[in-house]
PDB file of C-alpha atoms in Angstrom:
ATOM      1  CA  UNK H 762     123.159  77.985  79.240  1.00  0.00           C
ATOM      2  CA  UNK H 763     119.738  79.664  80.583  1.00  0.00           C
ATOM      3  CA  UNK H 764     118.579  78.683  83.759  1.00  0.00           C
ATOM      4  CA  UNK H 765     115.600  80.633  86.176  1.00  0.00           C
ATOM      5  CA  UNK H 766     117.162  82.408  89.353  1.00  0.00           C
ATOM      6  CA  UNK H 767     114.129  80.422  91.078  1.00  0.00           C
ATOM      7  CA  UNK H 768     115.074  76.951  90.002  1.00  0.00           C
ATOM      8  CA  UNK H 769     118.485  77.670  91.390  1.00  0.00           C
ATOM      9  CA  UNK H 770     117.411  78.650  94.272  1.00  0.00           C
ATOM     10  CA  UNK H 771     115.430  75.364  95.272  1.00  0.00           C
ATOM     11  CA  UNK H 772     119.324  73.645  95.180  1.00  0.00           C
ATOM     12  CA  UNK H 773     120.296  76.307  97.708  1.00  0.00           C
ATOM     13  CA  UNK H 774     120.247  76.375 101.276  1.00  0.00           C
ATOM     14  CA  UNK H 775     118.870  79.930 101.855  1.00  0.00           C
ATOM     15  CA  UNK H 776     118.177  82.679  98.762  1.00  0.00           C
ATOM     16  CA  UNK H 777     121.201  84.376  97.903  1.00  0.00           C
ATOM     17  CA  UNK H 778     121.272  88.246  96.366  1.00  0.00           C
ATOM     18  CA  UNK H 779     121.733  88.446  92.874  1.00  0.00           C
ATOM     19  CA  UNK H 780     125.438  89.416  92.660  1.00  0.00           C
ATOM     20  CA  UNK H 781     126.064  86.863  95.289  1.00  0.00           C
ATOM     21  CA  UNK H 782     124.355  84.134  93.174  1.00  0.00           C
ATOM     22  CA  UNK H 783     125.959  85.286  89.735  1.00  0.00           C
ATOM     23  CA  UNK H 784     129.453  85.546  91.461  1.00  0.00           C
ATOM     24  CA  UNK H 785     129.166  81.983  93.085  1.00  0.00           C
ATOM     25  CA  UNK H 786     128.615  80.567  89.966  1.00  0.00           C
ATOM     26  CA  UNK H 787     131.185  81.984  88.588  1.00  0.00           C
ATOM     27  CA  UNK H 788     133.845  80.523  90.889  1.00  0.00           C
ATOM     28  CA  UNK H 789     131.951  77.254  90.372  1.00  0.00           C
ATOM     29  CA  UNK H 790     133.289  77.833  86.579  1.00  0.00           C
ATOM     30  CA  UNK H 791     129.808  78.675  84.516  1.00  0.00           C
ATOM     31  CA  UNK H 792     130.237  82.441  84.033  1.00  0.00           C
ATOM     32  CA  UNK H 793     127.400  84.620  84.158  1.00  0.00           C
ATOM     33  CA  UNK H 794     126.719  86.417  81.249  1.00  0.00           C
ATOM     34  CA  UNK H 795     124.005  88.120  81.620  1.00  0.00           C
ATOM     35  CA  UNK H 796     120.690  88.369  84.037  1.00  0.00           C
ATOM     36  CA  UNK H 797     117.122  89.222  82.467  1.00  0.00           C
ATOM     37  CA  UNK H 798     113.941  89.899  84.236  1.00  0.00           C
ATOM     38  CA  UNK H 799     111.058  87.256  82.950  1.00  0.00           C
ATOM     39  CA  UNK H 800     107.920  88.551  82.117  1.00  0.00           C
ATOM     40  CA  UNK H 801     109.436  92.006  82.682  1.00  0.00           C
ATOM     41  CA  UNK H 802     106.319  92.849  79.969  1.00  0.00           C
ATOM     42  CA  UNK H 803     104.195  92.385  82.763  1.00  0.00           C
ATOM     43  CA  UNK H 804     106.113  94.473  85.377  1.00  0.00           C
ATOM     44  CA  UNK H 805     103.830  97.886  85.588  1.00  0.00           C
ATOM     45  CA  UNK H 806     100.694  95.739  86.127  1.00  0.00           C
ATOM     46  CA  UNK H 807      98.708  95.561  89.166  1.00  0.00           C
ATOM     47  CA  UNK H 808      95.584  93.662  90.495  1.00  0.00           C
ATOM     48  CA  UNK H 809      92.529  95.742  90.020  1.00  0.00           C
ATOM     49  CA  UNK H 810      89.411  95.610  91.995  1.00  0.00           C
ATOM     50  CA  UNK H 811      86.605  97.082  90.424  1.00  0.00           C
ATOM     51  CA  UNK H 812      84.205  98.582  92.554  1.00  0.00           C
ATOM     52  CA  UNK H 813      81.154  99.315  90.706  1.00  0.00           C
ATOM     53  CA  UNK H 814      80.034  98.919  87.140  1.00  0.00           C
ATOM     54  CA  UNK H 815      77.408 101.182  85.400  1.00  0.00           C
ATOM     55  CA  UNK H 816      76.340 101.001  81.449  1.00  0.00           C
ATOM     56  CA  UNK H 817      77.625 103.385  79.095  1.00  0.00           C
ATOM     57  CA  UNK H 818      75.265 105.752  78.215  1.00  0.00           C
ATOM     58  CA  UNK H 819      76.458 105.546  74.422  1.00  0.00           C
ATOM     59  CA  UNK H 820      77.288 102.321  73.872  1.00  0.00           C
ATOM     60  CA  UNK H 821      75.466  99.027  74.514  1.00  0.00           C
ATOM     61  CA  UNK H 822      78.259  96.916  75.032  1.00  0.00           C
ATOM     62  CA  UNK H 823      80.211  99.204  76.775  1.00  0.00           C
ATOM     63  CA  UNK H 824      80.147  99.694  80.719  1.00  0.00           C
ATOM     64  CA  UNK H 825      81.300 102.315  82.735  1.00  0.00           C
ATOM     65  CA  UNK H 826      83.415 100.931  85.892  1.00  0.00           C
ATOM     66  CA  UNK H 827      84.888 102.437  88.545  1.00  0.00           C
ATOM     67  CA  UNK H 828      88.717 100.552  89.736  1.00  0.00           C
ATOM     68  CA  UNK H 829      90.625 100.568  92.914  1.00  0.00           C
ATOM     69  CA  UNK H 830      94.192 100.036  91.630  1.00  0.00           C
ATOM     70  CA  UNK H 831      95.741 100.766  94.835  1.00  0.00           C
ATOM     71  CA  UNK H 832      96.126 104.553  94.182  1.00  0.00           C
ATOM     72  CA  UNK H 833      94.726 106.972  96.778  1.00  0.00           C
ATOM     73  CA  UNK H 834      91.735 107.665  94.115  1.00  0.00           C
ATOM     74  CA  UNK H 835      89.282 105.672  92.525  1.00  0.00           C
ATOM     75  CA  UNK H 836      89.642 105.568  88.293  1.00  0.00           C
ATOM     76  CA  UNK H 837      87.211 105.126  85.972  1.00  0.00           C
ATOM     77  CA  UNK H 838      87.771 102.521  83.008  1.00  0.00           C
ATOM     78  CA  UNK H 839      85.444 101.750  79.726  1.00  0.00           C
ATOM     79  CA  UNK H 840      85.339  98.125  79.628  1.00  0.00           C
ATOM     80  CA  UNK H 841      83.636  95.595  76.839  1.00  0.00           C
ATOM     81  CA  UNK H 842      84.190  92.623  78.588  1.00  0.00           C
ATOM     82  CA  UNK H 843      81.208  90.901  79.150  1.00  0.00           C
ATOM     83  CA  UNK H 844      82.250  89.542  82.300  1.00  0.00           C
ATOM     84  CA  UNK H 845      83.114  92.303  84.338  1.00  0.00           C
ATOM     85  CA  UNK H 846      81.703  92.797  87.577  1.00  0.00           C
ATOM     86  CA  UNK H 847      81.592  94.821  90.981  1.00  0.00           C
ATOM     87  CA  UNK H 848      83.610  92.869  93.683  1.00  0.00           C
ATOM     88  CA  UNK H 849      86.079  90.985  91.253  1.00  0.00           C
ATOM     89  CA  UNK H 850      89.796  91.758  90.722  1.00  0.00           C
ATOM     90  CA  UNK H 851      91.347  91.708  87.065  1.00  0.00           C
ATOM     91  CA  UNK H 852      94.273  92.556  85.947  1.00  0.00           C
ATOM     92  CA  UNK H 853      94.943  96.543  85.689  1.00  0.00           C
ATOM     93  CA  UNK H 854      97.410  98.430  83.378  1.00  0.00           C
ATOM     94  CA  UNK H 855      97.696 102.056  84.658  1.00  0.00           C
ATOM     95  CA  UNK H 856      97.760 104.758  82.197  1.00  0.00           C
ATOM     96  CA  UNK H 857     101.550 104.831  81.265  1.00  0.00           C
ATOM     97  CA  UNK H 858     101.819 101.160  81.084  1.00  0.00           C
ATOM     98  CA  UNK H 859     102.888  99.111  77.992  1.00  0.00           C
ATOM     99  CA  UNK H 860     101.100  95.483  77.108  1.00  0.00           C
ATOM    100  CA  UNK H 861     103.085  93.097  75.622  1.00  0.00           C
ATOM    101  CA  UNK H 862     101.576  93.307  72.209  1.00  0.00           C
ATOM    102  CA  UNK H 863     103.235  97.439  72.420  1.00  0.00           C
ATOM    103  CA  UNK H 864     100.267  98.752  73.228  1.00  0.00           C
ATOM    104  CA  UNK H 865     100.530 101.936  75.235  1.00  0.00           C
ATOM    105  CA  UNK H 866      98.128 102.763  77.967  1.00  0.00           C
ATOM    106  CA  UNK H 867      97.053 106.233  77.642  1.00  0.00           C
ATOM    107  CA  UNK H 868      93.999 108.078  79.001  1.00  0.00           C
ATOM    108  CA  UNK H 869      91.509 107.838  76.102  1.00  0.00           C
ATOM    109  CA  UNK H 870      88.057 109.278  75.443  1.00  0.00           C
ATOM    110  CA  UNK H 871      86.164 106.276  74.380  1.00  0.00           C
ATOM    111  CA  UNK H 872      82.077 106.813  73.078  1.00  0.00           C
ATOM    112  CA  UNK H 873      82.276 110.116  75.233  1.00  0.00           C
ATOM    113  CA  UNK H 874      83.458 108.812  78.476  1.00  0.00           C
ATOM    114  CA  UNK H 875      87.360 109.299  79.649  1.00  0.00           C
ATOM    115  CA  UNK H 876      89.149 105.657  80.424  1.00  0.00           C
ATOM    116  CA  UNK H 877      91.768 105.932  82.690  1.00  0.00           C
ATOM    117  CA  UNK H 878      93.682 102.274  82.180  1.00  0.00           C
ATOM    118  CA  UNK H 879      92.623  98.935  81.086  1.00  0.00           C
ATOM    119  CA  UNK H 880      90.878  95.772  82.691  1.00  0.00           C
ATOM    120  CA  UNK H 881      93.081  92.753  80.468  1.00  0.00           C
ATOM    121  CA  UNK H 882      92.444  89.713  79.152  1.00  0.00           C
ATOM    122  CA  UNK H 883      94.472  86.448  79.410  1.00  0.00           C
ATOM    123  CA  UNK H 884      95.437  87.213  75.176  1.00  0.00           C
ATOM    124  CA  UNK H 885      96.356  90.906  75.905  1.00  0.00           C
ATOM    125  CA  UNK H 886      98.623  89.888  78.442  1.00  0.00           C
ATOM    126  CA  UNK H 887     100.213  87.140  76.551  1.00  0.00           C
ATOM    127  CA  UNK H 888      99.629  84.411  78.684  1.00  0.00           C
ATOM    128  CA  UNK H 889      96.789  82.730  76.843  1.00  0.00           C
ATOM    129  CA  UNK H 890      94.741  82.680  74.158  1.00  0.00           C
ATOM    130  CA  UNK H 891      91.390  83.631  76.016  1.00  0.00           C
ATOM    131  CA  UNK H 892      89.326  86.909  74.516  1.00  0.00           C
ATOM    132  CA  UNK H 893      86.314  86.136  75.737  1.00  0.00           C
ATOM    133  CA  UNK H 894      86.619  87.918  78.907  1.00  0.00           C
ATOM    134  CA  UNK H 895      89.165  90.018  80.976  1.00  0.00           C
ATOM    135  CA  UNK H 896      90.772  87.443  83.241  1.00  0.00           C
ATOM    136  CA  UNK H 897      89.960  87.246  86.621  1.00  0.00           C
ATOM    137  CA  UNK H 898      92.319  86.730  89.281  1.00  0.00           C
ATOM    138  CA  UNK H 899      90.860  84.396  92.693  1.00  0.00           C
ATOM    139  CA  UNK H 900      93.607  86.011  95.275  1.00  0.00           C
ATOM    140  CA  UNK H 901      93.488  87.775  98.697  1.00  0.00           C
ATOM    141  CA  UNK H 902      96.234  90.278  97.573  1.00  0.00           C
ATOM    142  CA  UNK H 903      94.818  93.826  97.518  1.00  0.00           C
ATOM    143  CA  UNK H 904      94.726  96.246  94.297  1.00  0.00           C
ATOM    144  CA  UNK H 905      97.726  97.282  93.411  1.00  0.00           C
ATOM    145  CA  UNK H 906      99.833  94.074  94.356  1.00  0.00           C
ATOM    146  CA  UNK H 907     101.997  93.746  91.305  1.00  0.00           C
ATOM    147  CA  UNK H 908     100.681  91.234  89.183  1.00  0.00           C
ATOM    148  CA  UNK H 909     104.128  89.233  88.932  1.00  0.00           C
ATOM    149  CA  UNK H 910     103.806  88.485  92.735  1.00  0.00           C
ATOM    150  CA  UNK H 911      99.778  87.147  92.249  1.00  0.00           C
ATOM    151  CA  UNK H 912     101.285  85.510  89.357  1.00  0.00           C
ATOM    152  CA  UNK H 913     103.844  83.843  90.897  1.00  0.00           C
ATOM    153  CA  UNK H 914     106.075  84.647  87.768  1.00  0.00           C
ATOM    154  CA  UNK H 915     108.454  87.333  89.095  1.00  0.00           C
ATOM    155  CA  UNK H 916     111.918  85.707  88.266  1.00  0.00           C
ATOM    156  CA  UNK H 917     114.842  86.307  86.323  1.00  0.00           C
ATOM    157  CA  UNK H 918     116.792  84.337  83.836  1.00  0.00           C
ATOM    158  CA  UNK H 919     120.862  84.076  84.061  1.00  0.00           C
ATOM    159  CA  UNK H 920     122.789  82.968  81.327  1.00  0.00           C
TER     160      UNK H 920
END
């Protein structure tokens, strides 16, 4: 049987630690087998605020932006979306960071000008089928809040 560590945990009195919760439920007689994180895919992403968007000087659709992922330095990203703007927060995979689809974030020379991460889109991220756009995210959580915890998503799931 799979059940979600957070649906347990609205049966429960006060949120137990892991081993505490997979040992309790074993006395109860349903042996754990085995604990995954969900959306552990989506683990090395943070909220991204970009700060300022410029065109490329090589591409049309292309703009230059400048992100505050929560680092002590500013990065600079080539985005296409066309609805990227100064002021709004997106989700932000670091260079280093895998996408769900396998894709590997890497710092890339794209039309000239070096990207240092990506901006995402609901599709890239696998929660949606939205290209449009990168998907932006209405919270008060600063860059570099994981996205799991804007989410809302960060759980695990014990069988």
């Amino acid at each position: 049987m799979l059940v979600s560590r957070r649906w347990l945990e609205e049966f429960l009195r006060r949120p137990l630690a892991l081993d505490d919760l997979s040992e309790r439920l074993t006395m109860l007689g349903a042996a754990v087998e085995g604990v995954e994180p969900l959306f552990a895919e989506l683990s090395e992403l943070v909220v991204g605020q970009v700060e300022a968007v410029d065109p490329h000087p090589d591409a049309d659709r292309l703009r230059l932006c400048v992100v505050n992922d929560g680092g002590s330095e500013r990065v600079a990203v080539v985005c296409g979306a066309p609805n990227v703007r100064a002021g709004a927060k997106y989700p932000f995979a670091r260079v280093g960071a895998v996408l769900p689809g396998g894709l590997a974030i890497a710092k890339r020379k794209i039309r000239g000008e070096v990207s240092h991460g990506m901006l995402c889109s609901a599709r890239e991220l696998g929660l949606g089928d939205d290209h449009e756009g990168i998907m932006e995210l209405d919270t008060p959580k600063p860059p570099g809040t994981p996205l799991l915890d804007v989410l809302g998503v960060r759980d695990d799931r014990i069988e």
